[in-house]
JSON list of C-alpha atoms in Angstrom, two decimals:
[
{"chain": "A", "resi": 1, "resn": "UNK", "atom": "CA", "xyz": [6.19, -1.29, -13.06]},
{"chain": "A", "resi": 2, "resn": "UNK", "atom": "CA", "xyz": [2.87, -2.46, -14.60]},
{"chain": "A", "resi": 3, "resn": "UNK", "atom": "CA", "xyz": [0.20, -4.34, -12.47]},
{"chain": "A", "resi": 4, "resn": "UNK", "atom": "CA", "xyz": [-1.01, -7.94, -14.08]},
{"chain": "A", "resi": 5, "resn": "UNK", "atom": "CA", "xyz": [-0.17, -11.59, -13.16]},
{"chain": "A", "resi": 6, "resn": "UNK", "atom": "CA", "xyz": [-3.13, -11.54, -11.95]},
{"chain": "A", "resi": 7, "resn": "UNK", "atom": "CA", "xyz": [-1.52, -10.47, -8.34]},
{"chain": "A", "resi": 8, "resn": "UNK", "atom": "CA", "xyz": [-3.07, -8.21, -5.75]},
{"chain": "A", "resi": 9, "resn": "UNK", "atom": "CA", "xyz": [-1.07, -4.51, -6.41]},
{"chain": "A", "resi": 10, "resn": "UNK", "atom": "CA", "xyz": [0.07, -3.15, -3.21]},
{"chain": "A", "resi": 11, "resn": "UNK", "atom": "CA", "xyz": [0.33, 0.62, -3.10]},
{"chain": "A", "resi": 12, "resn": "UNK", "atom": "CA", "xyz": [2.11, 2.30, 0.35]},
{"chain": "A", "resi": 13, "resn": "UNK", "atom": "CA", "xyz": [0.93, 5.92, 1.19]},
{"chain": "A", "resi": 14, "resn": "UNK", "atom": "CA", "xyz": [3.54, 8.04, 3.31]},
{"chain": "A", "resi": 15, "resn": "UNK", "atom": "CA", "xyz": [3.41, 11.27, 4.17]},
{"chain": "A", "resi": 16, "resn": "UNK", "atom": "CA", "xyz": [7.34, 11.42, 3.07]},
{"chain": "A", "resi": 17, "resn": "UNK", "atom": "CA", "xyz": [8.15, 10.02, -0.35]},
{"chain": "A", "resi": 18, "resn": "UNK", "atom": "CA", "xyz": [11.63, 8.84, 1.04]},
{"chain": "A", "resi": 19, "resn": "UNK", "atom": "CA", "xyz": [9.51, 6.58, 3.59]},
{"chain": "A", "resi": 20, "resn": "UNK", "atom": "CA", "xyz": [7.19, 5.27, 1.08]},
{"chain": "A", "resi": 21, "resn": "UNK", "atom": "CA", "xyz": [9.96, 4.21, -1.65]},
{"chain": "A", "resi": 22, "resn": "UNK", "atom": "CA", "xyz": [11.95, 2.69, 1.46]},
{"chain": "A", "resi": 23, "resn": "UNK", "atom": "CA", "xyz": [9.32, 0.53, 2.62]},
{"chain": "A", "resi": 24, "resn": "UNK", "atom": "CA", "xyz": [8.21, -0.48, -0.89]},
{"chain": "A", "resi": 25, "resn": "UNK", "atom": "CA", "xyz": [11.96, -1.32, -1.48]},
{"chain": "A", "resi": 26, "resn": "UNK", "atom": "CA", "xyz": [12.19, -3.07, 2.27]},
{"chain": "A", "resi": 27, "resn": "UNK", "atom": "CA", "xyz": [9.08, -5.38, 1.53]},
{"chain": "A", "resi": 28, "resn": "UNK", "atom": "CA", "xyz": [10.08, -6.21, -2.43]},
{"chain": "A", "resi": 29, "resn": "UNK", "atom": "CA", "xyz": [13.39, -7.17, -0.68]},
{"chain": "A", "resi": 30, "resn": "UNK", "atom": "CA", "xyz": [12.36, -9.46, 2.10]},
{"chain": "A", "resi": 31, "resn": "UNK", "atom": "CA", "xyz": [9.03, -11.43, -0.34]},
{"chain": "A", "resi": 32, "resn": "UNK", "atom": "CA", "xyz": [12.07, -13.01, -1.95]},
{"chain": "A", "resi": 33, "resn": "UNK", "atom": "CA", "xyz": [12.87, -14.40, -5.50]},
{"chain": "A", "resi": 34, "resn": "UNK", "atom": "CA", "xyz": [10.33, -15.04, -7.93]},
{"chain": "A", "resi": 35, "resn": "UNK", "atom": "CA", "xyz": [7.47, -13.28, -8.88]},
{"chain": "A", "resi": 36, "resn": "UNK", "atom": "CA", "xyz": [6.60, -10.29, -6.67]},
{"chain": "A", "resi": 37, "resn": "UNK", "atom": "CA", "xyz": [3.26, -8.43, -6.69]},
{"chain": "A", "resi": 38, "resn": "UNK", "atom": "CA", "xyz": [3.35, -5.04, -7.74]},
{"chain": "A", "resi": 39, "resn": "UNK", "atom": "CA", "xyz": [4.07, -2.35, -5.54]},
{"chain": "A", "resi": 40, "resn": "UNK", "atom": "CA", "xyz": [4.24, 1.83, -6.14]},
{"chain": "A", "resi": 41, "resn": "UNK", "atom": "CA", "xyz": [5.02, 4.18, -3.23]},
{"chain": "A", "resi": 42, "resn": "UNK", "atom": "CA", "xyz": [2.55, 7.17, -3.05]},
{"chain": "A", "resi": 43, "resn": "UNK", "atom": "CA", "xyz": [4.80, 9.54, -0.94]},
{"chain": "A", "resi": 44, "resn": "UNK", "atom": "CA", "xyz": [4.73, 13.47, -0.37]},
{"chain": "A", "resi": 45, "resn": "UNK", "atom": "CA", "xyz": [3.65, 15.87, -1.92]},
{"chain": "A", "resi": 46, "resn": "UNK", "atom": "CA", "xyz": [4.07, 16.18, -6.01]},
{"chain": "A", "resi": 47, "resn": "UNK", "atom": "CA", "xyz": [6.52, 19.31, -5.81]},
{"chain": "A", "resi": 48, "resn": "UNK", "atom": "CA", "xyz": [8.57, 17.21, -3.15]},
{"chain": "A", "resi": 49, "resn": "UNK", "atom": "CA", "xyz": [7.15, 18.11, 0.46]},
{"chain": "A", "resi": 50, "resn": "UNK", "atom": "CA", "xyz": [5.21, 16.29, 3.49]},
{"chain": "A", "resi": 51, "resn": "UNK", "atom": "CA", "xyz": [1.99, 15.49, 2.93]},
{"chain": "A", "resi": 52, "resn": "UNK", "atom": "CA", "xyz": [-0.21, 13.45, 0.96]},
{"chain": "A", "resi": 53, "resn": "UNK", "atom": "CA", "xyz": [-1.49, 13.79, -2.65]},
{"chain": "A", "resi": 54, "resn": "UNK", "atom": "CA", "xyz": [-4.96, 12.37, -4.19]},
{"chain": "A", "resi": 55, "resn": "UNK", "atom": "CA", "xyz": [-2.85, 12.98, -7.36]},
{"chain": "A", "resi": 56, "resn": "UNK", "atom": "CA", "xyz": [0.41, 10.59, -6.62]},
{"chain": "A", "resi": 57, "resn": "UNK", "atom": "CA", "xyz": [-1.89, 8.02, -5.20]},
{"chain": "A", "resi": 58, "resn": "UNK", "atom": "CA", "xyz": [-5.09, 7.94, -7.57]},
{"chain": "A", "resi": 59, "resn": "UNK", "atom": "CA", "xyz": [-1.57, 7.31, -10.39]},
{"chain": "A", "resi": 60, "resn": "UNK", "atom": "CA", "xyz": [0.27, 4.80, -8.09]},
{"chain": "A", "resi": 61, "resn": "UNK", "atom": "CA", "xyz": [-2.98, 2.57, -7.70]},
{"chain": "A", "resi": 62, "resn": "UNK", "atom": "CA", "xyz": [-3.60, 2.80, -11.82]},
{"chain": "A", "resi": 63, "resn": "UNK", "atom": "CA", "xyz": [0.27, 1.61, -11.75]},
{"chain": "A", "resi": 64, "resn": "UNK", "atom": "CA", "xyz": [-0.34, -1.37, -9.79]},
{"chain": "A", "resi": 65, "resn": "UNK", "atom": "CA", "xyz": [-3.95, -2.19, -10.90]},
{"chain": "A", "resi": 66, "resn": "UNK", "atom": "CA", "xyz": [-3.96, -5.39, -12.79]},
{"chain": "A", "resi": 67, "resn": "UNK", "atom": "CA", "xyz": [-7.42, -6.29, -12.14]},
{"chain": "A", "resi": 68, "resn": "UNK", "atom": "CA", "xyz": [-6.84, -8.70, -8.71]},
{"chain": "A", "resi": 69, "resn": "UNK", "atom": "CA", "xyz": [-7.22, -5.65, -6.64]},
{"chain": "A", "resi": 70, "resn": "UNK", "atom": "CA", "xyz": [-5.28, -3.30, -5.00]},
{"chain": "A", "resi": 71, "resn": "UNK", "atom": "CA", "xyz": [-4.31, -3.20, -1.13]},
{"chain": "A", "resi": 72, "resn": "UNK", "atom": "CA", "xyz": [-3.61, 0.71, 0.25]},
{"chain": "A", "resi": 73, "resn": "UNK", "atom": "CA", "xyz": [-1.62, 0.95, 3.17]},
{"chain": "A", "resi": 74, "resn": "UNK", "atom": "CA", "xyz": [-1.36, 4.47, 4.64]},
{"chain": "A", "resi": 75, "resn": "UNK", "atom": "CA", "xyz": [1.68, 5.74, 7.70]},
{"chain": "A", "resi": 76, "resn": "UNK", "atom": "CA", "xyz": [-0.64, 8.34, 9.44]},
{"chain": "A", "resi": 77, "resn": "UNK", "atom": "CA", "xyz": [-4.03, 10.24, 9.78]},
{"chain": "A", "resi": 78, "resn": "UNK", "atom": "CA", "xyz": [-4.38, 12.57, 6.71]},
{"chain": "A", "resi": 79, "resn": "UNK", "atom": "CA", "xyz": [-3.63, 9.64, 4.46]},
{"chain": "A", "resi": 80, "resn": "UNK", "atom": "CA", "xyz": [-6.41, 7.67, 5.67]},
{"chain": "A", "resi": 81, "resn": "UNK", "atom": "CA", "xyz": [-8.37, 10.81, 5.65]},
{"chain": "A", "resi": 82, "resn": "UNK", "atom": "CA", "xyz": [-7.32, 11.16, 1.97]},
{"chain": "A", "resi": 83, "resn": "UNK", "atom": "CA", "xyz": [-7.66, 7.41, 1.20]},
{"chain": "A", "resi": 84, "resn": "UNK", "atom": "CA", "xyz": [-11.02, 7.39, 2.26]},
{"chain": "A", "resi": 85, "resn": "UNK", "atom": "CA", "xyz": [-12.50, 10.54, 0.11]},
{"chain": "A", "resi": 86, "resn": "UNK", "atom": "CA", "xyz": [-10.84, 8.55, -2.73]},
{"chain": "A", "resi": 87, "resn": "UNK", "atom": "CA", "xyz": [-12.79, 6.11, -2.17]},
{"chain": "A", "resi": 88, "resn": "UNK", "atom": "CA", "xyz": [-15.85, 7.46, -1.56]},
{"chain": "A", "resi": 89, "resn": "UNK", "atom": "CA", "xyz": [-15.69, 9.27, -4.73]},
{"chain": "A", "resi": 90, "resn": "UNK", "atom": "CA", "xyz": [-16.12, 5.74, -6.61]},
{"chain": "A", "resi": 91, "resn": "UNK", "atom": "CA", "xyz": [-13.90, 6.87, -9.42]},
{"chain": "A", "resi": 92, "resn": "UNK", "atom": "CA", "xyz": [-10.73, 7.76, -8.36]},
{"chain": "A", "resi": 93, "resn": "UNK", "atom": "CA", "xyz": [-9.23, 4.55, -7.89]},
{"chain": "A", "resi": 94, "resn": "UNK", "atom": "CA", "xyz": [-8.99, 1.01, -9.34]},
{"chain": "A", "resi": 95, "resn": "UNK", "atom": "CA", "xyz": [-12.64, -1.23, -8.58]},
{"chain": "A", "resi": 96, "resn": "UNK", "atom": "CA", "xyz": [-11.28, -3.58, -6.01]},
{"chain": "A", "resi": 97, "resn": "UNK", "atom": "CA", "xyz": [-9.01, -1.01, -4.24]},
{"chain": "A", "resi": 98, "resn": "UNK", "atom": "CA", "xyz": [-9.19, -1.32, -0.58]},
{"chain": "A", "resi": 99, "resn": "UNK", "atom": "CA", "xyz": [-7.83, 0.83, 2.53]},
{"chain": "A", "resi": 100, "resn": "UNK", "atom": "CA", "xyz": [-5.85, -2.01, 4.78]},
{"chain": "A", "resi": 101, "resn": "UNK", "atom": "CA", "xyz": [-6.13, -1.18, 8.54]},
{"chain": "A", "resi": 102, "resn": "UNK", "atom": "CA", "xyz": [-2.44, -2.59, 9.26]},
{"chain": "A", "resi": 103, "resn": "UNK", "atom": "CA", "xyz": [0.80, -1.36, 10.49]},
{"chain": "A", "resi": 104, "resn": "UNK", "atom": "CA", "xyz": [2.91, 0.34, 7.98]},
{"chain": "A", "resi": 105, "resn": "UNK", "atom": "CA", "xyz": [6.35, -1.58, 7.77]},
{"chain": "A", "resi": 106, "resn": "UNK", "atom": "CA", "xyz": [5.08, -5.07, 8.89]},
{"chain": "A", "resi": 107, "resn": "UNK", "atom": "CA", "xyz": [1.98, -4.79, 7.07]},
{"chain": "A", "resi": 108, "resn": "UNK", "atom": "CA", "xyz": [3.54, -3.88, 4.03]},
{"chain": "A", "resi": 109, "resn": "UNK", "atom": "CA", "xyz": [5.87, -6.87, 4.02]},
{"chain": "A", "resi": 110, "resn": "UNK", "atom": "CA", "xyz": [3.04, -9.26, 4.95]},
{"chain": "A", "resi": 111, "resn": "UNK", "atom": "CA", "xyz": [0.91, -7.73, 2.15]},
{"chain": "A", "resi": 112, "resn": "UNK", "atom": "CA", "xyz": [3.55, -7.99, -0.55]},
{"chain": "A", "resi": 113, "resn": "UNK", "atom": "CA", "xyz": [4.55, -11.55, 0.52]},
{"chain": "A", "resi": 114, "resn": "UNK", "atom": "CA", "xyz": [1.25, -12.72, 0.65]},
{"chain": "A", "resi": 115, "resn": "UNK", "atom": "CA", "xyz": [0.41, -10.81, -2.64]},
{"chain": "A", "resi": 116, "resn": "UNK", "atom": "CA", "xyz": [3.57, -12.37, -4.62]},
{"chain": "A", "resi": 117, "resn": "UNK", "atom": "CA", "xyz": [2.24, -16.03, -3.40]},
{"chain": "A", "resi": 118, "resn": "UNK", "atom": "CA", "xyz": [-0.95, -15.40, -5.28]},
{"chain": "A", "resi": 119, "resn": "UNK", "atom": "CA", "xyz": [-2.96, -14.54, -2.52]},
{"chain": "A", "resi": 120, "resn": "UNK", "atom": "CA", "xyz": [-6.45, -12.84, -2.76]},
{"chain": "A", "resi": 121, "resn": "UNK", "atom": "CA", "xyz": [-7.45, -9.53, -2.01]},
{"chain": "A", "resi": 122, "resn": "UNK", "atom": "CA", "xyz": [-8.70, -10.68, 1.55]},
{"chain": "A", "resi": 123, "resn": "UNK", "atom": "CA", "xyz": [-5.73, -13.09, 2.25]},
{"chain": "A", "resi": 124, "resn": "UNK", "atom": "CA", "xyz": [-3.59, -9.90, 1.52]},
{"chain": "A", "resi": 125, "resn": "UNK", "atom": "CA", "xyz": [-5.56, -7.57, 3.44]},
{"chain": "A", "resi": 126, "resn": "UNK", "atom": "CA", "xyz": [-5.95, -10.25, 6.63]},
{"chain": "A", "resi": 127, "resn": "UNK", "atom": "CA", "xyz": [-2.06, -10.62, 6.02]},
{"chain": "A", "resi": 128, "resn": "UNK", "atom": "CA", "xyz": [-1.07, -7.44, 6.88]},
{"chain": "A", "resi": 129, "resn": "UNK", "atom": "CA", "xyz": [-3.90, -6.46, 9.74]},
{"chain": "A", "resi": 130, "resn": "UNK", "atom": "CA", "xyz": [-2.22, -9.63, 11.45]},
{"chain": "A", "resi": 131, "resn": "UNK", "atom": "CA", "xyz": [0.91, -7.51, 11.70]},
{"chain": "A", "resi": 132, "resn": "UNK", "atom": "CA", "xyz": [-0.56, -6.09, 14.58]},
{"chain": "A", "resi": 133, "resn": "UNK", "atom": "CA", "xyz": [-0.07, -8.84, 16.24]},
{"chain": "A", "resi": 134, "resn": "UNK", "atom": "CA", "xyz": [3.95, -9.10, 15.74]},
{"chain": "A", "resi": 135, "resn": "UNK", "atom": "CA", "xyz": [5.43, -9.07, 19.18]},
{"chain": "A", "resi": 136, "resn": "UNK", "atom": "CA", "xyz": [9.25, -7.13, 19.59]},
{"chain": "A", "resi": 137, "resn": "UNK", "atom": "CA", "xyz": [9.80, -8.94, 22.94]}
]
């Protein structure tokens, strides 16, 4: 799927490619009808295992990349690691691309909702740090 619309991409870094594609497929599912931002998993490892890849993301955020931004969510602490030195290589990934401090699953919906409604990149990103806040009880 190629970024453009004008819509924020949203690109969702697992450690486990199963997880990533899940989510991606969980928060496509629940924005609804209509026209959905783009969104790439960026799971594993590129021969299949746990981990994280510079490689798989760096392609997932040119996937996505239709020049509105791009919103990274990451599952766990070697992704952000691995976010970050993409970043701060200046580079690697699309200008605009930004590493969301949000819950994985809940952000990920609120990001790809808000994203799909034509929301900016800091609408998106505020989106889906706000899933903090989603009380279970």
């Amino acid at each position: 799927m190629s970024g453009g619309d004008g819509l924020v991409g949203i690109v969702l870094v697992s450690h486990s490619a199963r997880v990533a594609e899940s989510v991606a497929e969980l928060a496509r599912g629940l924005a609804g009808g209509g026209a959905l931002a783009p969104v790439a998993p960026a799971g594993g490892t590129p021969d299949g295992g746990l981990g994280t890849s510079a490689e798989l993301i760096t392609a997932a955020a040119s996937e996505v990349d239709g020049g509105a931004g791009v919103a990274v969510l990451v599952d766990l602490g070697s992704a952000v690691l691995t976010v970050k030195a993409l970043l701060a290589e200046g580079d690697e990934l699309p200008v605009g691309a930004r590493l969301v401090d949000a819950p994985f699953v809940e952000g990920a919906v609120a990001a790809v909702v808000t994203a799909s409604a034509g929301g900016d990149l800091d609408a998106v990103a505020t989106a889906a740090a706000e899933a903090y806040g989603y009380r279970k009880e």
